Amino acid sequence: MATKKRKHRKGMEQDKEPETVFEDRISELPEAIIIHILSFLPTLNAVRTSLLSKRWRHMWTSVPAIDICDSRDIPCLRRRDEGNSGRKKFYNFVDMCLKHQYADTTISKFRLSVNYYGGSSRVDDWLRFLGKKTVQELELHVLPMKARYCLPHSIINFRSLTLIKLTGLALVNFAPTSLPSLKELCLSYIQMDDRVLNNLLLSCIFLETLQVHYCYGLVNPKVSSLSLESLDFKTGGMTCYCHTLEVEAINLHSFAFEQSGGSRSKKCDINLVHCSRIRNLSLSKAFLTDQWFKVLIPQLPHLESLKLKDCYGFQHIKIWNQNLRNFDFTLHSQWDSPEATIDAPNLAYFCYTGYSLLKISVNAPNLLDIYIEVTDHIRKTYDVAWYTCLIEFLSEFNSSKNVSVFCCNEKALIIPDELKKMHSSPLPDLKHMKVKTGSRPFRKAMLQKSLLWIAPSNLEKFPF
């Protein structure tokens, strides 16, 4: 809607504000553009536009996208004094939408998000609508409240599908089918076994992106694909642990793995030896051994980015890779004290976040930026061992151009004078060092003196 100001006639009060007149310019647009705009709205809002005028009455039926969500739509349908009748109104609304004969046979996107209380016949009836259409993107989020909805095999047999996102469903006894157009498959909180996952992958010969998050029933899944480029796999929780994960994808460029839950007794062995084209590797809370790093990392000649977050099982990891450019290492455990050796001639960025500093050896002549964050907010005192480790840790980055350090406690950076006499400055050639603390420092003079000893050539001004 546009607005304009209308002037008042002579004789009217001069101090009166001009009248605001609203102009409907949207209705002047071509119908194709209006339909395109409506395709970005939830279906409930698109249907409500039928009340605007006769021209708009049936326009929503030409929208090639359907987006229905009970948690969003029920509050809009229910009055304050109606109690739980809003859900019945929602069911009637969905029945009305899906029984209506849409003008086009192609549905670019179908999204249904509902809480499932049992009684599969209602959801089955809704999904039969898809059998009459050519669907490109399918999103079904049927969250189990009292039971889990078992998806009929026929629903994901459409050869036109390019994207499938499923959440909360059960996939049982799925046989291989044909999904020649499918590029992206996302499975979250799905009940299925290893065979179902394998049959799905056999059906998607051109699949590029696969996401598997916290699916029930997977024990020793194997992801095998010639076309897959990106894999995001999450396991853990109460009953979602996998014993092993084997990936055979020669064209895989990106792999991310996360195991949630606090128990380290449930380990998942990850096998990536047949994925030599990986460029981005991200592992969170994974069980990894020294041998795992020794064997795998040198076999990834295209590896550019490596992220390790709170992984365990290793004592001395060795990162040897000619092409690695970014390495992000996080270790919040108070009990683990591993060692690390990094030999990466093209490494440009290194980030370390941890409760304590680890013993590290770095051979990275092209290293530009370093970020170090010490999350030791619980620690009260710092001993000689801590400061010695700090000096040795920082000394590995003297040839870098930029070093940024964050410490929760300023005491962590105030090196005692007796230790300064025993050691040389760890960063004598560094020109750019930035330091931040968790709170405003109380010992400013002592902190500045210590930092000037750490990096005597520093040109940066400290913010305290």
Coordinates of C-alpha atoms in Angstrom, one line a residue:
M1 CA 0.0 0.0 0.0
A2 CA 1.3 3.5 -0.8
T3 CA 0.2 6.8 0.8
K4 CA -0.1 10.4 -0.3
K5 CA -1.2 13.6 1.2
R6 CA -4.4 15.4 0.0
K7 CA -4.6 19.2 0.4
H8 CA -7.6 20.8 2.0
R9 CA -9.8 23.3 0.2
K10 CA -9.8 27.0 0.9
G11 CA -11.9 28.0 3.8
M12 CA -10.9 25.0 5.9
E13 CA -8.8 25.4 8.9
Q14 CA -5.2 26.1 7.9
D15 CA -3.7 24.3 10.9
K16 CA -5.5 21.0 10.1
E17 CA -3.2 18.1 9.1
P18 CA -3.5 16.9 5.4
E19 CA -5.7 13.9 5.0
T20 CA -3.8 10.6 4.4
V21 CA -5.1 8.6 1.5
F22 CA -4.1 5.0 0.9
E23 CA -3.6 3.7 -2.6
D24 CA -3.7 0.0 -3.5
R25 CA -0.8 -0.3 -5.9
I26 CA -0.3 -4.1 -5.3
S27 CA -3.5 -4.9 -7.0
E28 CA -2.3 -3.1 -10.1
L29 CA 0.5 -5.6 -10.5
P30 CA 0.2 -8.4 -13.1
E31 CA -1.3 -11.5 -11.7
A32 CA 1.8 -13.6 -12.2
I33 CA 3.8 -11.2 -10.0
I34 CA 1.1 -11.2 -7.3
I35 CA 1.1 -15.0 -7.3
H36 CA 4.9 -15.0 -7.0
I37 CA 4.7 -12.7 -3.9
L38 CA 2.0 -14.9 -2.3
S39 CA 4.2 -18.0 -2.7
F40 CA 6.5 -16.6 0.1
L41 CA 3.6 -16.4 2.6
P42 CA 2.2 -19.1 4.8
T43 CA -0.8 -20.7 3.1
L44 CA -3.1 -19.4 5.8
N45 CA -2.1 -15.8 5.0
A46 CA -2.4 -16.4 1.3
V47 CA -5.9 -17.8 1.7
R48 CA -6.9 -14.7 3.7
T49 CA -6.1 -12.4 0.8
S50 CA -9.2 -13.8 -0.9
L51 CA -11.2 -11.4 1.2
L52 CA -9.6 -8.3 -0.4
S53 CA -11.6 -8.2 -3.6
K54 CA -13.2 -10.4 -6.3
R55 CA -10.0 -10.4 -8.2
W56 CA -8.2 -11.9 -5.2
R57 CA -10.9 -14.4 -4.4
H58 CA -9.3 -17.5 -6.1
M59 CA -5.8 -16.2 -6.7
W60 CA -4.4 -18.2 -3.8
T61 CA -5.3 -21.4 -5.6
S62 CA -2.7 -20.6 -8.2
V63 CA 0.1 -20.3 -5.7
P64 CA 2.6 -23.1 -6.4
A65 CA 3.8 -23.3 -2.8
I66 CA 1.9 -24.7 0.2
D67 CA 3.2 -24.0 3.7
I68 CA 1.1 -25.3 6.6
C69 CA 2.2 -25.3 10.3
D70 CA 0.0 -26.0 13.2
S71 CA 2.0 -24.3 15.9
R72 CA 1.9 -21.1 13.8
D73 CA -1.5 -21.3 12.3
I74 CA -3.6 -22.6 15.2
P75 CA -3.2 -19.4 17.3
C76 CA -4.4 -17.4 14.3
L77 CA -7.5 -19.6 13.9
R78 CA -8.5 -19.9 17.5
R79 CA -10.4 -17.3 19.5
R80 CA -9.5 -16.7 23.1
D81 CA -12.7 -18.3 24.5
E82 CA -12.6 -21.4 22.3
G83 CA -10.1 -23.6 24.3
N84 CA -8.8 -26.5 22.2
S85 CA -11.2 -26.1 19.3
G86 CA -8.5 -24.3 17.4
R87 CA -6.9 -27.7 16.5
K88 CA -10.2 -28.8 14.9
K89 CA -10.4 -25.6 12.9
F90 CA -6.8 -26.2 11.8
Y91 CA -7.7 -29.7 10.6
N92 CA -10.7 -28.4 8.7
F93 CA -8.5 -25.6 7.2
V94 CA -6.0 -28.2 5.9
D95 CA -8.8 -30.4 4.5
M96 CA -10.2 -27.3 2.6
C97 CA -6.8 -26.3 1.2
L98 CA -5.7 -29.8 0.0
K99 CA -9.1 -30.8 -1.5
H100 CA -9.2 -27.6 -3.6
Q101 CA -8.2 -28.1 -7.2
Y102 CA -5.2 -26.0 -7.7
A103 CA -4.8 -24.5 -11.1
D104 CA -1.3 -25.8 -11.8
T105 CA -0.2 -29.4 -11.6
T106 CA 3.3 -28.4 -10.4
I107 CA 3.9 -27.6 -6.7
S108 CA 7.3 -26.0 -6.2
K109 CA 7.2 -26.5 -2.5
F110 CA 5.0 -28.5 -0.1
R111 CA 5.7 -28.0 3.6
L112 CA 3.6 -29.6 6.4
S113 CA 4.5 -29.2 10.1
V114 CA 2.1 -30.8 12.6
N115 CA 2.2 -32.5 16.0
Y116 CA 1.1 -36.1 15.7
Y117 CA -1.3 -37.6 18.3
G118 CA -2.0 -40.8 16.5
G119 CA -4.6 -41.8 13.8
S120 CA -2.6 -42.0 10.6
S121 CA -5.6 -41.8 8.3
R122 CA -5.9 -38.0 8.6
V123 CA -2.3 -37.4 7.6
D124 CA -2.5 -40.1 4.9
D125 CA -5.4 -38.3 3.4
W126 CA -3.5 -35.0 3.3
L127 CA -0.5 -36.5 1.6
R128 CA -2.6 -38.2 -1.1
F129 CA -2.9 -34.7 -2.5
L130 CA 0.7 -35.0 -3.6
G131 CA -0.1 -37.9 -5.8
K132 CA -2.0 -35.6 -8.2
K133 CA 0.8 -33.1 -8.5
T134 CA 4.4 -32.7 -9.6
V135 CA 6.2 -31.8 -6.4
Q136 CA 9.7 -30.4 -6.4
E137 CA 10.4 -29.7 -2.7
L138 CA 8.9 -31.8 0.1
E139 CA 9.1 -30.9 3.8
L140 CA 7.3 -33.1 6.3
H141 CA 7.7 -32.4 10.0
V142 CA 5.3 -34.7 11.8
L143 CA 6.4 -34.6 15.4
P144 CA 5.4 -37.5 17.6
M145 CA 3.3 -36.6 20.7
K146 CA 1.7 -40.0 21.5
A147 CA 2.9 -42.0 18.6
R148 CA 5.2 -41.9 15.6
Y149 CA 3.8 -41.5 12.1
C150 CA 4.9 -44.1 9.6
L151 CA 5.4 -42.5 6.2
P152 CA 3.8 -44.5 3.3
H153 CA 6.4 -45.6 0.7
S154 CA 4.5 -43.9 -2.1
I155 CA 5.0 -40.4 -0.7
I156 CA 8.7 -40.1 -1.5
N157 CA 8.6 -42.0 -4.8
F158 CA 8.0 -38.9 -6.9
R159 CA 10.7 -38.6 -9.6
S160 CA 10.3 -34.8 -9.7
L161 CA 11.6 -34.3 -6.2
T162 CA 14.7 -32.2 -5.9
L163 CA 14.6 -31.8 -2.1
I164 CA 13.3 -33.9 0.8
K165 CA 13.2 -32.8 4.4
L166 CA 11.7 -35.2 7.0
T167 CA 11.5 -34.8 10.7
G168 CA 10.0 -37.1 13.4
L169 CA 8.7 -39.8 11.1
A170 CA 9.2 -43.5 10.9
L171 CA 10.6 -45.1 7.8
V172 CA 10.1 -48.9 7.8
N173 CA 11.1 -51.5 5.2
F174 CA 11.8 -49.0 2.5
A175 CA 12.9 -50.7 -0.7
P176 CA 15.1 -49.0 -3.3
T177 CA 13.2 -46.7 -5.6
S178 CA 14.1 -44.1 -8.2
L179 CA 14.6 -40.4 -7.3
P180 CA 16.7 -39.2 -10.2
S181 CA 16.1 -35.5 -9.6
L182 CA 16.9 -35.5 -5.8
K183 CA 19.8 -33.2 -4.9
E184 CA 19.3 -32.7 -1.1
L185 CA 18.0 -35.2 1.6
C186 CA 17.6 -34.1 5.2
L187 CA 16.6 -36.6 7.9
S188 CA 16.1 -35.5 11.5
Y189 CA 14.8 -37.6 14.4
I190 CA 13.8 -40.3 12.0
Q191 CA 13.2 -43.9 13.1
M192 CA 14.9 -46.1 10.6
D193 CA 17.6 -48.8 10.5
D194 CA 20.8 -49.1 8.5
R195 CA 19.1 -50.9 5.6
V196 CA 16.5 -48.2 5.1
L197 CA 19.2 -45.5 4.9
N198 CA 21.2 -47.6 2.5
N199 CA 18.1 -48.1 0.3
L200 CA 17.4 -44.4 0.3
L201 CA 20.9 -43.7 -0.9
L202 CA 20.7 -46.3 -3.6
S203 CA 17.6 -44.4 -4.9
C204 CA 19.4 -41.1 -5.2
I205 CA 22.0 -41.4 -7.9
F206 CA 22.6 -37.6 -8.2
L207 CA 22.3 -36.7 -4.5
E208 CA 24.7 -33.9 -3.5
T209 CA 23.7 -33.0 0.1
L210 CA 22.8 -35.4 2.9
Q211 CA 21.9 -34.5 6.5
V212 CA 21.3 -37.1 9.1
H213 CA 20.5 -35.8 12.6
Y214 CA 19.8 -37.9 15.6
C215 CA 18.0 -40.7 13.9
Y216 CA 16.8 -43.7 15.9
G217 CA 17.8 -47.3 15.0
L218 CA 21.1 -46.6 13.1
V219 CA 23.8 -48.8 14.5
N220 CA 26.5 -49.2 11.8
P221 CA 25.3 -47.0 9.0
K222 CA 27.2 -46.8 5.8
V223 CA 27.0 -43.8 3.5
S224 CA 27.9 -44.8 0.0
S225 CA 27.5 -42.4 -2.9
L226 CA 29.3 -41.4 -6.1
S227 CA 27.7 -38.0 -6.3
L228 CA 27.6 -36.9 -2.7
E229 CA 29.4 -33.6 -2.0
S230 CA 28.3 -32.6 1.5
L231 CA 27.5 -34.8 4.6
D232 CA 26.3 -33.6 8.0
F233 CA 25.9 -36.4 10.5
K234 CA 24.8 -36.0 14.1
T235 CA 24.4 -38.8 16.6
G236 CA 24.0 -39.2 20.4
G237 CA 21.2 -38.3 22.8
M238 CA 19.3 -41.0 24.7
T239 CA 19.0 -43.8 22.0
C240 CA 20.6 -42.4 18.9
Y241 CA 24.2 -43.7 19.3
C242 CA 26.0 -45.3 16.4
H243 CA 28.8 -47.8 16.9
T244 CA 30.5 -47.1 13.5
L245 CA 30.1 -44.7 10.6
E246 CA 31.6 -45.6 7.3
V247 CA 31.6 -43.2 4.4
E248 CA 32.4 -44.1 0.8
A249 CA 32.0 -40.9 -1.2
I250 CA 34.9 -40.1 -3.6
N251 CA 33.4 -36.7 -4.5
L252 CA 32.7 -35.6 -0.9
H253 CA 33.9 -32.1 -0.3
S254 CA 32.5 -31.3 3.2
F255 CA 32.0 -33.6 6.2
A256 CA 30.7 -32.6 9.6
F257 CA 30.2 -35.0 12.5
E258 CA 28.8 -34.3 16.0
Q259 CA 28.1 -36.6 18.9
S260 CA 26.0 -35.1 21.6
G261 CA 25.6 -36.3 25.2
G262 CA 28.1 -36.3 28.0
S263 CA 29.0 -40.0 28.0
R264 CA 32.4 -41.0 26.5
S265 CA 31.7 -44.7 26.9
K266 CA 29.6 -44.7 23.7
K267 CA 32.1 -44.3 21.0
C268 CA 31.5 -44.0 17.3
D269 CA 34.4 -45.1 15.0
I270 CA 34.5 -42.9 11.9
N271 CA 35.9 -44.3 8.7
L272 CA 36.7 -41.7 5.9
V273 CA 39.5 -43.4 4.1
H274 CA 37.5 -43.5 0.8
C275 CA 36.9 -39.7 0.9
S276 CA 40.1 -38.3 -0.4
R277 CA 38.6 -35.1 -1.9
I278 CA 37.4 -33.6 1.4
R279 CA 38.1 -29.9 1.7
N280 CA 36.2 -29.0 4.9
L281 CA 36.3 -31.4 7.9
S282 CA 34.5 -30.6 11.1
L283 CA 34.4 -33.0 14.1
S284 CA 32.6 -32.3 17.4
K285 CA 32.8 -34.5 20.5
A286 CA 34.1 -37.4 18.4
F287 CA 36.3 -40.3 19.5
L288 CA 39.5 -40.0 17.6
T289 CA 42.8 -41.7 18.2
D290 CA 46.4 -40.7 17.4
Q291 CA 46.5 -43.4 14.7
W292 CA 43.3 -42.0 13.2
F293 CA 44.9 -38.6 12.6
K294 CA 48.2 -40.2 11.4
V295 CA 46.5 -42.3 8.8
L296 CA 43.7 -40.0 7.6
I297 CA 45.0 -36.4 7.5
P298 CA 47.9 -37.0 5.0
Q299 CA 45.4 -38.8 2.7
L300 CA 43.4 -35.7 2.3
P301 CA 45.4 -33.6 -0.2
H302 CA 42.6 -31.1 -0.8
L303 CA 41.9 -30.4 2.9
E304 CA 41.6 -26.6 3.5
S305 CA 39.7 -26.3 6.7
L306 CA 39.8 -28.5 9.9
K307 CA 37.7 -28.0 13.0
L308 CA 38.0 -30.1 16.1
K309 CA 35.7 -29.3 19.0
D310 CA 35.9 -31.2 22.3
C311 CA 37.1 -34.4 20.7
Y312 CA 38.7 -37.1 22.8
G313 CA 40.7 -40.3 22.7
F314 CA 44.0 -38.9 21.4
Q315 CA 47.2 -38.1 23.3
H316 CA 49.4 -36.6 20.7
I317 CA 47.8 -35.6 17.4
K318 CA 49.9 -34.9 14.4
I319 CA 48.4 -32.7 11.7
W320 CA 50.5 -33.0 8.5
N321 CA 48.9 -31.5 5.4
Q322 CA 50.3 -29.4 2.6
N323 CA 47.1 -27.7 1.6
L324 CA 45.5 -26.9 5.1
R325 CA 44.7 -23.2 5.5
N326 CA 42.4 -23.0 8.5
F327 CA 42.6 -25.0 11.7
D328 CA 40.1 -24.4 14.6
F329 CA 40.9 -26.4 17.7
T330 CA 38.6 -26.3 20.8
L331 CA 39.2 -28.3 24.0
H332 CA 37.1 -27.4 27.0
S333 CA 37.9 -30.5 29.1
Q334 CA 39.7 -29.8 32.4
W335 CA 41.1 -33.4 32.4
D336 CA 42.5 -33.8 28.9
S337 CA 46.0 -32.5 28.3
P338 CA 47.0 -33.7 24.9
E339 CA 49.9 -32.6 22.7
A340 CA 49.7 -31.4 19.2
T341 CA 52.2 -31.2 16.3
I342 CA 51.2 -29.1 13.3
D343 CA 53.1 -29.3 10.0
A344 CA 51.2 -27.2 7.5
P345 CA 53.2 -24.9 5.3
N346 CA 50.2 -23.1 3.9
L347 CA 48.3 -22.7 7.1
A348 CA 47.1 -19.1 7.3
Y349 CA 44.7 -19.1 10.3
F350 CA 44.8 -21.0 13.6
C351 CA 42.3 -20.7 16.5
Y352 CA 42.6 -22.4 19.8
T353 CA 39.9 -22.3 22.5
G354 CA 40.4 -24.2 25.8
Y355 CA 40.4 -24.4 29.5
S356 CA 44.1 -24.8 29.6
L357 CA 47.0 -24.5 27.1
L358 CA 48.3 -27.6 25.4
K359 CA 51.9 -28.5 24.5
I360 CA 52.1 -27.6 20.8
S361 CA 54.7 -27.6 18.0
V362 CA 54.0 -25.6 14.9
N363 CA 55.7 -25.5 11.6
A364 CA 53.6 -23.0 9.5
P365 CA 55.8 -20.3 7.9
N366 CA 52.8 -18.6 6.2
L367 CA 50.7 -18.3 9.4
L368 CA 49.0 -14.9 9.4
D369 CA 46.3 -14.8 12.1
I370 CA 46.2 -16.4 15.5
Y371 CA 43.3 -16.4 17.9
I372 CA 43.7 -17.8 21.4
E373 CA 40.9 -18.0 24.0
V374 CA 41.4 -19.3 27.5
T375 CA 38.1 -20.2 29.1
D376 CA 39.4 -20.5 32.6
H377 CA 36.8 -18.5 34.5
I378 CA 36.8 -21.2 37.3
R379 CA 40.5 -21.1 38.0
K380 CA 41.5 -19.0 41.0
T381 CA 45.3 -19.2 41.0
Y382 CA 48.1 -19.7 38.4
D383 CA 51.3 -21.5 39.2
V384 CA 54.7 -21.7 37.6
A385 CA 53.6 -24.6 35.4
W386 CA 50.8 -22.5 33.9
Y387 CA 53.1 -19.5 33.1
T388 CA 55.8 -21.8 31.7
C389 CA 53.2 -23.4 29.4
L390 CA 51.9 -20.0 28.3
I391 CA 55.4 -18.8 27.3
E392 CA 56.1 -22.0 25.4
F393 CA 52.7 -21.9 23.7
L394 CA 53.1 -18.3 22.5
S395 CA 56.6 -18.8 21.3
E396 CA 55.4 -21.1 18.6
F397 CA 53.7 -18.1 16.9
N398 CA 56.5 -15.5 16.8
S399 CA 56.6 -15.5 13.0
S400 CA 52.9 -14.8 12.7
K401 CA 51.6 -11.3 11.8
N402 CA 48.6 -11.0 14.1
V403 CA 47.9 -12.6 17.5
S404 CA 44.7 -12.0 19.4
V405 CA 44.3 -13.3 23.0
F406 CA 41.3 -13.5 25.2
C407 CA 41.5 -14.6 28.9
C408 CA 38.7 -14.6 31.4
N409 CA 41.2 -13.7 34.2
E410 CA 43.9 -11.0 33.9
K411 CA 46.1 -13.0 36.3
A412 CA 46.6 -15.6 33.5
L413 CA 48.7 -13.0 31.6
I414 CA 50.7 -11.4 34.4
I415 CA 53.9 -13.4 34.3
P416 CA 56.0 -13.2 37.5
D417 CA 59.3 -11.4 37.3
E418 CA 61.4 -14.4 38.3
L419 CA 60.1 -16.3 35.3
K420 CA 60.9 -13.5 33.0
K421 CA 64.5 -13.8 34.1
M422 CA 64.5 -17.5 33.2
H423 CA 62.9 -17.2 29.8
S424 CA 63.2 -15.0 26.7
S425 CA 60.2 -13.1 25.3
P426 CA 58.0 -15.5 23.4
L427 CA 56.9 -13.0 20.7
P428 CA 59.9 -10.7 20.2
D429 CA 59.2 -10.0 16.5
L430 CA 55.4 -9.7 16.7
K431 CA 54.1 -6.4 15.5
H432 CA 50.4 -6.8 16.1
M433 CA 49.0 -8.3 19.3
K434 CA 45.5 -7.6 20.7
V435 CA 44.5 -8.7 24.2
K436 CA 41.1 -8.7 25.9
T437 CA 40.0 -9.9 29.4
G438 CA 36.7 -11.1 30.7
S439 CA 36.3 -8.0 32.9
R440 CA 38.0 -4.6 33.4
P441 CA 41.5 -5.4 34.7
F442 CA 42.4 -4.2 38.2
R443 CA 46.1 -4.6 37.8
K444 CA 46.5 -2.5 34.6
A445 CA 50.2 -1.5 35.2
M446 CA 51.3 -5.1 35.9
L447 CA 49.3 -6.4 33.0
Q448 CA 50.8 -3.9 30.5
K449 CA 54.3 -4.5 31.8
S450 CA 53.8 -8.3 31.3
L451 CA 52.4 -7.9 27.8
L452 CA 55.2 -5.6 26.8
W453 CA 57.6 -8.3 27.9
I454 CA 55.7 -10.9 25.9
A455 CA 55.7 -8.9 22.7
P456 CA 58.2 -6.0 23.0
S457 CA 57.7 -5.0 19.3
N458 CA 53.9 -4.7 19.5
L459 CA 52.5 -1.6 17.8
E460 CA 48.9 -2.1 19.0
K461 CA 47.5 -0.2 21.9
F462 CA 45.9 -2.2 24.7
P463 CA 42.3 -1.2 25.6
F464 CA 43.0 -0.7 29.3

